[in-house]
C-alpha cells in the first residue's frame, strides 16, 4: 500500500494560551500514516492540550494544524482563515478517535450499547449491524464475554478497553490516546497496552501521550519530549530514552526511568 504524499498530522508553529498563560508555544511536528507517535513530558507541558487541538476540542491561537492534508477547524481563503461551522468540525472529528484518561462511558448503557451509540446516532447505522460490529470490536479488545455488562460491572482496564472499542467503531484514520493508563491500577495497565500494541500491528496511526516509557520504547516509531509548551527533543524512542541529548530531557528521564 503506497503512503499518502502528505503526513497524517502536521503542526506548523501552533500556539495556544489559556487567558494570559501560554500553553503551546510554537509546536512543529509531523506524524506519518501508520506511525505510533509518542509524546512524553512533565505535567503541565502542553501534551494533552496539543492532543485536544488536533480534533479542535481546543482552538489554536496561531499556526496551522492539518489532519490527512486537511486544515483542522478552519478554511483558508487567500491568506485568511475562517472558522468552520460546528457541523463541519464534527464531520472532521468523525475520522479521529480519542481515548481519554477517564473512560467517559455512558453508565446507563451496556458495553455493546456504548460502542454502538455513535455509529447509530452519527452515521445512521442500523442497530442490528451496529450491534454485530460492536460485538466484533469488543472481542478484538478481549471483551467478548462482557458485551452486556454495564460500566459499573467492569474493572477500570475493561472500561478503558470498551472506550477504545467505542473509538474504533467510527473507523477512524487516526487515534489519539491521552494518558490512557494513568487512571488505572498498575495491574490493569498491561491489558490496555496490549490492545494498543495490537492496533499498532494493524497499522493504525496513533498519537499517544503517555508515561509508559516501556511501551514507547517497544512500540513507538517516533517520540517527542515536550516541556513548557515546546518540543525540546525528538527522535526514535530508543535513541531519546537511552541517550537523551538535552539537559531538560535528561533531568526528566532520570526521574521516570
PDB file of C-alpha atoms in Angstrom:
ATOM      1  CA  UNK A   1       0.000   0.000   0.000  1.00  0.00           C
ATOM      2  CA  UNK A   2       1.532   3.342  -1.048  1.00  0.00           C
ATOM      3  CA  UNK A   3       1.912   6.039   1.583  1.00  0.00           C
ATOM      4  CA  UNK A   4      -0.036   9.288   1.072  1.00  0.00           C
ATOM      5  CA  UNK A   5       2.050  12.218  -0.143  1.00  0.00           C
ATOM      6  CA  UNK A   6       1.249  14.224   2.994  1.00  0.00           C
ATOM      7  CA  UNK A   7       1.719  13.305   6.658  1.00  0.00           C
ATOM      8  CA  UNK A   8      -1.334  12.181   8.649  1.00  0.00           C
ATOM      9  CA  UNK A   9      -0.775  15.067  11.097  1.00  0.00           C
ATOM     10  CA  UNK A  10       1.232  18.230  10.547  1.00  0.00           C
ATOM     11  CA  UNK A  11       1.594  21.022  13.082  1.00  0.00           C
ATOM     12  CA  UNK A  12       3.094  24.332  11.989  1.00  0.00           C
ATOM     13  CA  UNK A  13       4.044  26.856  14.681  1.00  0.00           C
ATOM     14  CA  UNK A  14       0.989  26.012  16.790  1.00  0.00           C
ATOM     15  CA  UNK A  15       0.303  28.368  19.681  1.00  0.00           C
ATOM     16  CA  UNK A  16      -2.375  28.118  22.369  1.00  0.00           C
ATOM     17  CA  UNK A  17      -2.929  30.164  25.526  1.00  0.00           C
ATOM     18  CA  UNK A  18      -5.496  29.971  28.295  1.00  0.00           C
ATOM     19  CA  UNK A  19      -6.016  33.592  29.247  1.00  0.00           C
ATOM     20  CA  UNK A  20      -2.583  35.106  29.756  1.00  0.00           C
ATOM     21  CA  UNK A  21      -0.929  31.705  30.246  1.00  0.00           C
ATOM     22  CA  UNK A  22       0.818  30.308  27.131  1.00  0.00           C
ATOM     23  CA  UNK A  23       0.426  26.516  26.961  1.00  0.00           C
ATOM     24  CA  UNK A  24       1.709  25.762  23.444  1.00  0.00           C
ATOM     25  CA  UNK A  25       4.477  27.982  22.139  1.00  0.00           C
ATOM     26  CA  UNK A  26       5.186  27.130  18.529  1.00  0.00           C
ATOM     27  CA  UNK A  27       4.776  23.379  18.052  1.00  0.00           C
ATOM     28  CA  UNK A  28       6.174  21.981  14.787  1.00  0.00           C
ATOM     29  CA  UNK A  29       5.911  18.257  14.111  1.00  0.00           C
ATOM     30  CA  UNK A  30       4.776  15.643  11.619  1.00  0.00           C
ATOM     31  CA  UNK A  31       3.180  12.215  12.121  1.00  0.00           C
ATOM     32  CA  UNK A  32       3.306   9.779   9.200  1.00  0.00           C
ATOM     33  CA  UNK A  33       0.403   7.494   8.298  1.00  0.00           C
ATOM     34  CA  UNK A  34       0.706   4.186  10.149  1.00  0.00           C
ATOM     35  CA  UNK A  35       3.087   5.624  12.735  1.00  0.00           C
ATOM     36  CA  UNK A  36       2.921   5.257  16.521  1.00  0.00           C
ATOM     37  CA  UNK A  37       3.951   8.697  17.720  1.00  0.00           C
ATOM     38  CA  UNK A  38       4.603   9.025  21.460  1.00  0.00           C
ATOM     39  CA  UNK A  39       4.554  12.291  23.411  1.00  0.00           C
ATOM     40  CA  UNK A  40       6.172  12.430  26.845  1.00  0.00           C
ATOM     41  CA  UNK A  41       6.922  15.192  29.311  1.00  0.00           C
ATOM     42  CA  UNK A  42       6.054  16.550  32.751  1.00  0.00           C
ATOM     43  CA  UNK A  43       2.550  17.552  33.806  1.00  0.00           C
ATOM     44  CA  UNK A  44       1.642  20.989  32.501  1.00  0.00           C
ATOM     45  CA  UNK A  45       3.950  20.779  29.483  1.00  0.00           C
ATOM     46  CA  UNK A  46       1.063  21.089  26.987  1.00  0.00           C
ATOM     47  CA  UNK A  47       0.840  17.450  25.846  1.00  0.00           C
ATOM     48  CA  UNK A  48      -2.886  16.936  26.453  1.00  0.00           C
ATOM     49  CA  UNK A  49      -3.756  20.407  25.156  1.00  0.00           C
ATOM     50  CA  UNK A  50      -1.933  19.667  21.903  1.00  0.00           C
ATOM     51  CA  UNK A  51      -3.850  16.414  21.536  1.00  0.00           C
ATOM     52  CA  UNK A  52      -7.164  18.225  22.070  1.00  0.00           C
ATOM     53  CA  UNK A  53      -6.214  20.824  19.447  1.00  0.00           C
ATOM     54  CA  UNK A  54      -5.773  18.086  16.818  1.00  0.00           C
ATOM     55  CA  UNK A  55      -9.522  17.394  16.808  1.00  0.00           C
ATOM     56  CA  UNK A  56     -10.450  21.019  17.575  1.00  0.00           C
ATOM     57  CA  UNK A  57     -11.690  20.361  21.098  1.00  0.00           C
ATOM     58  CA  UNK A  58      -9.431  23.331  21.809  1.00  0.00           C
ATOM     59  CA  UNK A  59      -8.995  26.141  19.265  1.00  0.00           C
ATOM     60  CA  UNK A  60      -5.443  27.152  18.467  1.00  0.00           C
ATOM     61  CA  UNK A  61      -4.484  30.840  18.641  1.00  0.00           C
ATOM     62  CA  UNK A  62      -1.885  30.815  15.871  1.00  0.00           C
ATOM     63  CA  UNK A  63      -0.277  28.447  13.398  1.00  0.00           C
ATOM     64  CA  UNK A  64      -1.794  25.626  11.361  1.00  0.00           C
ATOM     65  CA  UNK A  65      -2.860  22.073  12.135  1.00  0.00           C
ATOM     66  CA  UNK A  66      -3.568  19.565   9.364  1.00  0.00           C
ATOM     67  CA  UNK A  67      -5.003  16.039   9.544  1.00  0.00           C
ATOM     68  CA  UNK A  68      -4.645  13.946   6.388  1.00  0.00           C
ATOM     69  CA  UNK A  69      -3.859  17.101   4.406  1.00  0.00           C
ATOM     70  CA  UNK A  70      -6.962  18.993   5.604  1.00  0.00           C
ATOM     71  CA  UNK A  71      -6.782  22.118   7.751  1.00  0.00           C
ATOM     72  CA  UNK A  72      -8.409  21.390  11.128  1.00  0.00           C
ATOM     73  CA  UNK A  73     -11.252  23.641  12.244  1.00  0.00           C
ATOM     74  CA  UNK A  74     -10.672  26.347   9.665  1.00  0.00           C
ATOM     75  CA  UNK A  75     -10.886  27.004   5.955  1.00  0.00           C
ATOM     76  CA  UNK A  76      -8.367  29.228   4.221  1.00  0.00           C
ATOM     77  CA  UNK A  77      -9.309  31.867   1.636  1.00  0.00           C
ATOM     78  CA  UNK A  78      -6.354  33.773   0.326  1.00  0.00           C
ATOM     79  CA  UNK A  79      -4.157  34.365   3.353  1.00  0.00           C
ATOM     80  CA  UNK A  80      -7.074  34.497   5.833  1.00  0.00           C
ATOM     81  CA  UNK A  81      -8.502  31.719   7.996  1.00  0.00           C
ATOM     82  CA  UNK A  82     -12.222  31.374   8.619  1.00  0.00           C
ATOM     83  CA  UNK A  83     -13.552  29.152  11.364  1.00  0.00           C
ATOM     84  CA  UNK A  84     -15.696  26.248  10.211  1.00  0.00           C
ATOM     85  CA  UNK A  85     -19.261  25.738  11.401  1.00  0.00           C
ATOM     86  CA  UNK A  86     -19.697  23.287  14.255  1.00  0.00           C
ATOM     87  CA  UNK A  87     -21.336  20.796  11.888  1.00  0.00           C
ATOM     88  CA  UNK A  88     -18.267  20.843   9.612  1.00  0.00           C
ATOM     89  CA  UNK A  89     -15.913  20.448  12.585  1.00  0.00           C
ATOM     90  CA  UNK A  90     -17.997  17.484  13.803  1.00  0.00           C
ATOM     91  CA  UNK A  91     -17.641  15.882  10.371  1.00  0.00           C
ATOM     92  CA  UNK A  92     -13.850  16.205  10.623  1.00  0.00           C
ATOM     93  CA  UNK A  93     -13.901  14.673  14.110  1.00  0.00           C
ATOM     94  CA  UNK A  94     -15.585  11.519  12.819  1.00  0.00           C
ATOM     95  CA  UNK A  95     -12.256  10.452  11.344  1.00  0.00           C
ATOM     96  CA  UNK A  96     -10.387  10.933  14.630  1.00  0.00           C
ATOM     97  CA  UNK A  97     -10.840   8.570  17.561  1.00  0.00           C
ATOM     98  CA  UNK A  98      -9.907   9.837  21.016  1.00  0.00           C
ATOM     99  CA  UNK A  99      -9.373   7.880  24.224  1.00  0.00           C
ATOM    100  CA  UNK A 100      -9.162   9.917  27.420  1.00  0.00           C
ATOM    101  CA  UNK A 101      -7.659   9.273  30.856  1.00  0.00           C
ATOM    102  CA  UNK A 102     -11.180   8.823  32.205  1.00  0.00           C
ATOM    103  CA  UNK A 103     -13.310   6.399  30.292  1.00  0.00           C
ATOM    104  CA  UNK A 104     -16.363   8.661  29.806  1.00  0.00           C
ATOM    105  CA  UNK A 105     -18.683   5.704  29.185  1.00  0.00           C
ATOM    106  CA  UNK A 106     -22.441   6.147  29.447  1.00  0.00           C
ATOM    107  CA  UNK A 107     -23.242   4.441  32.778  1.00  0.00           C
ATOM    108  CA  UNK A 108     -26.800   3.512  31.770  1.00  0.00           C
ATOM    109  CA  UNK A 109     -25.651   1.660  28.637  1.00  0.00           C
ATOM    110  CA  UNK A 110     -24.027  -1.763  28.313  1.00  0.00           C
ATOM    111  CA  UNK A 111     -20.583  -2.155  26.772  1.00  0.00           C
ATOM    112  CA  UNK A 112     -22.158  -3.024  23.415  1.00  0.00           C
ATOM    113  CA  UNK A 113     -24.583  -0.087  23.586  1.00  0.00           C
ATOM    114  CA  UNK A 114     -21.714   2.309  24.349  1.00  0.00           C
ATOM    115  CA  UNK A 115     -19.859   1.078  21.264  1.00  0.00           C
ATOM    116  CA  UNK A 116     -22.995   1.184  19.063  1.00  0.00           C
ATOM    117  CA  UNK A 117     -24.118   4.680  20.019  1.00  0.00           C
ATOM    118  CA  UNK A 118     -22.000   6.837  17.689  1.00  0.00           C
ATOM    119  CA  UNK A 119     -22.380   4.696  14.546  1.00  0.00           C
ATOM    120  CA  UNK A 120     -26.184   4.666  15.041  1.00  0.00           C
ATOM    121  CA  UNK A 121     -26.592   8.323  16.017  1.00  0.00           C
ATOM    122  CA  UNK A 122     -23.881   9.924  13.853  1.00  0.00           C
ATOM    123  CA  UNK A 123     -23.555   7.633  10.855  1.00  0.00           C
ATOM    124  CA  UNK A 124     -27.116   6.327  10.750  1.00  0.00           C
ATOM    125  CA  UNK A 125     -26.044   2.688  11.005  1.00  0.00           C
ATOM    126  CA  UNK A 126     -28.797   0.128  11.500  1.00  0.00           C
ATOM    127  CA  UNK A 127     -28.932  -1.156  15.056  1.00  0.00           C
ATOM    128  CA  UNK A 128     -28.545  -4.823  14.091  1.00  0.00           C
ATOM    129  CA  UNK A 129     -25.446  -4.056  12.020  1.00  0.00           C
ATOM    130  CA  UNK A 130     -24.048  -1.768  14.713  1.00  0.00           C
ATOM    131  CA  UNK A 131     -24.603  -4.483  17.325  1.00  0.00           C
ATOM    132  CA  UNK A 132     -22.736  -7.058  15.247  1.00  0.00           C
ATOM    133  CA  UNK A 133     -19.833  -4.652  14.735  1.00  0.00           C
ATOM    134  CA  UNK A 134     -19.802  -3.731  18.444  1.00  0.00           C
ATOM    135  CA  UNK A 135     -19.550  -7.396  19.384  1.00  0.00           C
ATOM    136  CA  UNK A 136     -16.664  -7.857  16.940  1.00  0.00           C
ATOM    137  CA  UNK A 137     -14.822  -4.812  18.292  1.00  0.00           C
ATOM    138  CA  UNK A 138     -15.342  -5.869  21.905  1.00  0.00           C
ATOM    139  CA  UNK A 139     -13.975  -9.301  21.002  1.00  0.00           C
ATOM    140  CA  UNK A 140     -10.977  -7.575  19.405  1.00  0.00           C
ATOM    141  CA  UNK A 141     -10.185  -5.832  22.716  1.00  0.00           C
ATOM    142  CA  UNK A 142     -10.670  -9.056  24.679  1.00  0.00           C
ATOM    143  CA  UNK A 143     -14.186  -8.426  25.996  1.00  0.00           C
ATOM    144  CA  UNK A 144     -16.309 -10.906  24.041  1.00  0.00           C
ATOM    145  CA  UNK A 145     -17.809 -12.135  27.318  1.00  0.00           C
ATOM    146  CA  UNK A 146     -18.640  -8.622  28.594  1.00  0.00           C
ATOM    147  CA  UNK A 147     -20.823  -7.179  25.828  1.00  0.00           C
ATOM    148  CA  UNK A 148     -23.928  -6.926  28.022  1.00  0.00           C
ATOM    149  CA  UNK A 149     -22.167  -5.689  31.162  1.00  0.00           C
ATOM    150  CA  UNK A 150     -22.686  -2.126  32.371  1.00  0.00           C
ATOM    151  CA  UNK A 151     -19.628   0.055  33.145  1.00  0.00           C
ATOM    152  CA  UNK A 152     -20.151  -0.350  36.899  1.00  0.00           C
ATOM    153  CA  UNK A 153     -19.728  -4.107  36.419  1.00  0.00           C
ATOM    154  CA  UNK A 154     -16.359  -3.685  34.701  1.00  0.00           C
ATOM    155  CA  UNK A 155     -12.870  -3.006  36.028  1.00  0.00           C
ATOM    156  CA  UNK A 156     -11.087   0.190  35.045  1.00  0.00           C
ATOM    157  CA  UNK A 157      -8.992  -1.672  32.490  1.00  0.00           C
ATOM    158  CA  UNK A 158     -12.091  -3.240  30.976  1.00  0.00           C
ATOM    159  CA  UNK A 159     -13.845   0.136  30.826  1.00  0.00           C
ATOM    160  CA  UNK A 160     -10.866   1.652  29.042  1.00  0.00           C
ATOM    161  CA  UNK A 161     -10.895  -1.201  26.523  1.00  0.00           C
ATOM    162  CA  UNK A 162     -14.609  -0.505  25.897  1.00  0.00           C
ATOM    163  CA  UNK A 163     -13.634   3.143  25.326  1.00  0.00           C
ATOM    164  CA  UNK A 164     -11.051   2.044  22.741  1.00  0.00           C
ATOM    165  CA  UNK A 165     -13.645  -0.181  21.005  1.00  0.00           C
ATOM    166  CA  UNK A 166     -16.067   2.772  21.012  1.00  0.00           C
ATOM    167  CA  UNK A 167     -13.490   4.988  19.292  1.00  0.00           C
ATOM    168  CA  UNK A 168     -12.746   2.274  16.714  1.00  0.00           C
ATOM    169  CA  UNK A 169     -16.453   1.912  15.899  1.00  0.00           C
ATOM    170  CA  UNK A 170     -16.285   5.094  13.818  1.00  0.00           C
ATOM    171  CA  UNK A 171     -13.484   3.648  11.627  1.00  0.00           C
ATOM    172  CA  UNK A 172     -11.060   6.474  12.404  1.00  0.00           C
ATOM    173  CA  UNK A 173      -7.975   7.155  10.308  1.00  0.00           C
ATOM    174  CA  UNK A 174      -6.205   8.498  13.414  1.00  0.00           C
ATOM    175  CA  UNK A 175      -6.364   7.517  17.100  1.00  0.00           C
ATOM    176  CA  UNK A 176      -5.419   9.917  19.904  1.00  0.00           C
ATOM    177  CA  UNK A 177      -4.627   8.487  23.342  1.00  0.00           C
ATOM    178  CA  UNK A 178      -4.392  10.932  26.262  1.00  0.00           C
ATOM    179  CA  UNK A 179      -2.566   9.042  29.015  1.00  0.00           C
ATOM    180  CA  UNK A 180      -4.985   6.107  28.641  1.00  0.00           C
ATOM    181  CA  UNK A 181      -3.475   4.118  31.526  1.00  0.00           C
ATOM    182  CA  UNK A 182      -2.882   6.878  34.095  1.00  0.00           C
ATOM    183  CA  UNK A 183      -6.203   6.329  35.905  1.00  0.00           C
ATOM    184  CA  UNK A 184      -5.736   2.555  36.140  1.00  0.00           C
ATOM    185  CA  UNK A 185      -4.457   0.360  38.929  1.00  0.00           C
ATOM    186  CA  UNK A 186      -0.962  -0.868  37.984  1.00  0.00           C
ATOM    187  CA  UNK A 187      -2.046  -4.482  37.416  1.00  0.00           C
ATOM    188  CA  UNK A 188      -4.635  -3.351  34.839  1.00  0.00           C
ATOM    189  CA  UNK A 189      -2.259  -1.246  32.726  1.00  0.00           C
ATOM    190  CA  UNK A 190      -0.916  -4.183  30.709  1.00  0.00           C
ATOM    191  CA  UNK A 191      -4.277  -5.247  29.295  1.00  0.00           C
ATOM    192  CA  UNK A 192      -4.859  -1.790  27.801  1.00  0.00           C
ATOM    193  CA  UNK A 193      -1.317  -1.538  26.424  1.00  0.00           C
ATOM    194  CA  UNK A 194      -1.759  -4.967  24.824  1.00  0.00           C
ATOM    195  CA  UNK A 195      -4.795  -3.686  22.901  1.00  0.00           C
ATOM    196  CA  UNK A 196      -2.792  -0.639  21.780  1.00  0.00           C
ATOM    197  CA  UNK A 197       0.052  -2.905  20.635  1.00  0.00           C
ATOM    198  CA  UNK A 198      -2.459  -4.828  18.528  1.00  0.00           C
ATOM    199  CA  UNK A 199      -3.693  -1.602  16.917  1.00  0.00           C
ATOM    200  CA  UNK A 200      -0.098  -0.627  16.130  1.00  0.00           C
ATOM    201  CA  UNK A 201       0.493  -4.021  14.495  1.00  0.00           C
ATOM    202  CA  UNK A 202      -2.637  -3.444  12.388  1.00  0.00           C
ATOM    203  CA  UNK A 203      -1.153  -0.182  11.073  1.00  0.00           C
ATOM    204  CA  UNK A 204      -3.346   2.314  12.927  1.00  0.00           C
ATOM    205  CA  UNK A 205      -1.888   5.828  13.069  1.00  0.00           C
ATOM    206  CA  UNK A 206      -1.661   6.669  16.775  1.00  0.00           C
ATOM    207  CA  UNK A 207      -0.536   9.662  18.815  1.00  0.00           C
ATOM    208  CA  UNK A 208      -0.020   8.535  22.398  1.00  0.00           C
ATOM    209  CA  UNK A 209       0.553  10.885  25.330  1.00  0.00           C
ATOM    210  CA  UNK A 210       1.968   8.510  27.898  1.00  0.00           C
ATOM    211  CA  UNK A 211       4.126   7.932  30.978  1.00  0.00           C
ATOM    212  CA  UNK A 212       4.618   4.282  29.964  1.00  0.00           C
ATOM    213  CA  UNK A 213       8.207   4.519  28.760  1.00  0.00           C
ATOM    214  CA  UNK A 214       8.450   0.777  28.154  1.00  0.00           C
ATOM    215  CA  UNK A 215       5.526   0.972  25.738  1.00  0.00           C
ATOM    216  CA  UNK A 216       7.065   3.997  23.983  1.00  0.00           C
ATOM    217  CA  UNK A 217      10.413   2.229  23.621  1.00  0.00           C
ATOM    218  CA  UNK A 218       8.919  -1.058  22.424  1.00  0.00           C
ATOM    219  CA  UNK A 219       6.010   0.072  20.207  1.00  0.00           C
ATOM    220  CA  UNK A 220       6.711   3.696  19.271  1.00  0.00           C
ATOM    221  CA  UNK A 221       8.128   4.774  15.913  1.00  0.00           C
ATOM    222  CA  UNK A 222       8.816   8.367  16.971  1.00  0.00           C
ATOM    223  CA  UNK A 223       8.925  10.200  20.299  1.00  0.00           C
ATOM    224  CA  UNK A 224       8.901  13.850  21.299  1.00  0.00           C
ATOM    225  CA  UNK A 225       9.716  15.232  24.720  1.00  0.00           C
ATOM    226  CA  UNK A 226       7.677  18.348  25.497  1.00  0.00           C
ATOM    227  CA  UNK A 227       8.281  20.850  28.250  1.00  0.00           C
ATOM    228  CA  UNK A 228       6.786  24.291  28.876  1.00  0.00           C
ATOM    229  CA  UNK A 229       4.814  24.250  25.618  1.00  0.00           C
ATOM    230  CA  UNK A 230       7.675  23.434  23.238  1.00  0.00           C
ATOM    231  CA  UNK A 231       9.184  20.309  21.702  1.00  0.00           C
ATOM    232  CA  UNK A 232      12.550  20.039  23.446  1.00  0.00           C
ATOM    233  CA  UNK A 233      13.821  16.843  21.809  1.00  0.00           C
ATOM    234  CA  UNK A 234      12.589  14.317  19.253  1.00  0.00           C
ATOM    235  CA  UNK A 235      13.738  11.142  17.568  1.00  0.00           C
ATOM    236  CA  UNK A 236      13.351   7.382  17.671  1.00  0.00           C
ATOM    237  CA  UNK A 237      12.075   6.371  21.117  1.00  0.00           C
ATOM    238  CA  UNK A 238      15.087   4.187  21.914  1.00  0.00           C
ATOM    239  CA  UNK A 239      17.510   6.957  20.967  1.00  0.00           C
ATOM    240  CA  UNK A 240      15.736   9.630  23.023  1.00  0.00           C
ATOM    241  CA  UNK A 241      15.112   7.390  26.045  1.00  0.00           C
ATOM    242  CA  UNK A 242      18.541   5.733  26.090  1.00  0.00           C
ATOM    243  CA  UNK A 243      20.677   8.720  25.069  1.00  0.00           C
ATOM    244  CA  UNK A 244      18.807  11.996  25.693  1.00  0.00           C
ATOM    245  CA  UNK A 245      20.837  14.953  24.447  1.00  0.00           C
ATOM    246  CA  UNK A 246      19.054  17.898  26.054  1.00  0.00           C
ATOM    247  CA  UNK A 247      19.685  18.542  29.785  1.00  0.00           C
ATOM    248  CA  UNK A 248      15.929  19.012  30.396  1.00  0.00           C
ATOM    249  CA  UNK A 249      15.161  15.627  28.818  1.00  0.00           C
ATOM    250  CA  UNK A 250      17.959  14.043  30.847  1.00  0.00           C
ATOM    251  CA  UNK A 251      16.589  15.502  34.090  1.00  0.00           C
ATOM    252  CA  UNK A 252      13.030  14.319  33.342  1.00  0.00           C
ATOM    253  CA  UNK A 253      14.018  10.794  32.322  1.00  0.00           C
ATOM    254  CA  UNK A 254      16.301  10.398  35.346  1.00  0.00           C
ATOM    255  CA  UNK A 255      13.154  10.688  37.492  1.00  0.00           C
ATOM    256  CA  UNK A 256      10.855   8.379  35.500  1.00  0.00           C
ATOM    257  CA  UNK A 257      13.099   5.591  34.204  1.00  0.00           C
TER     258      UNK A 257
END
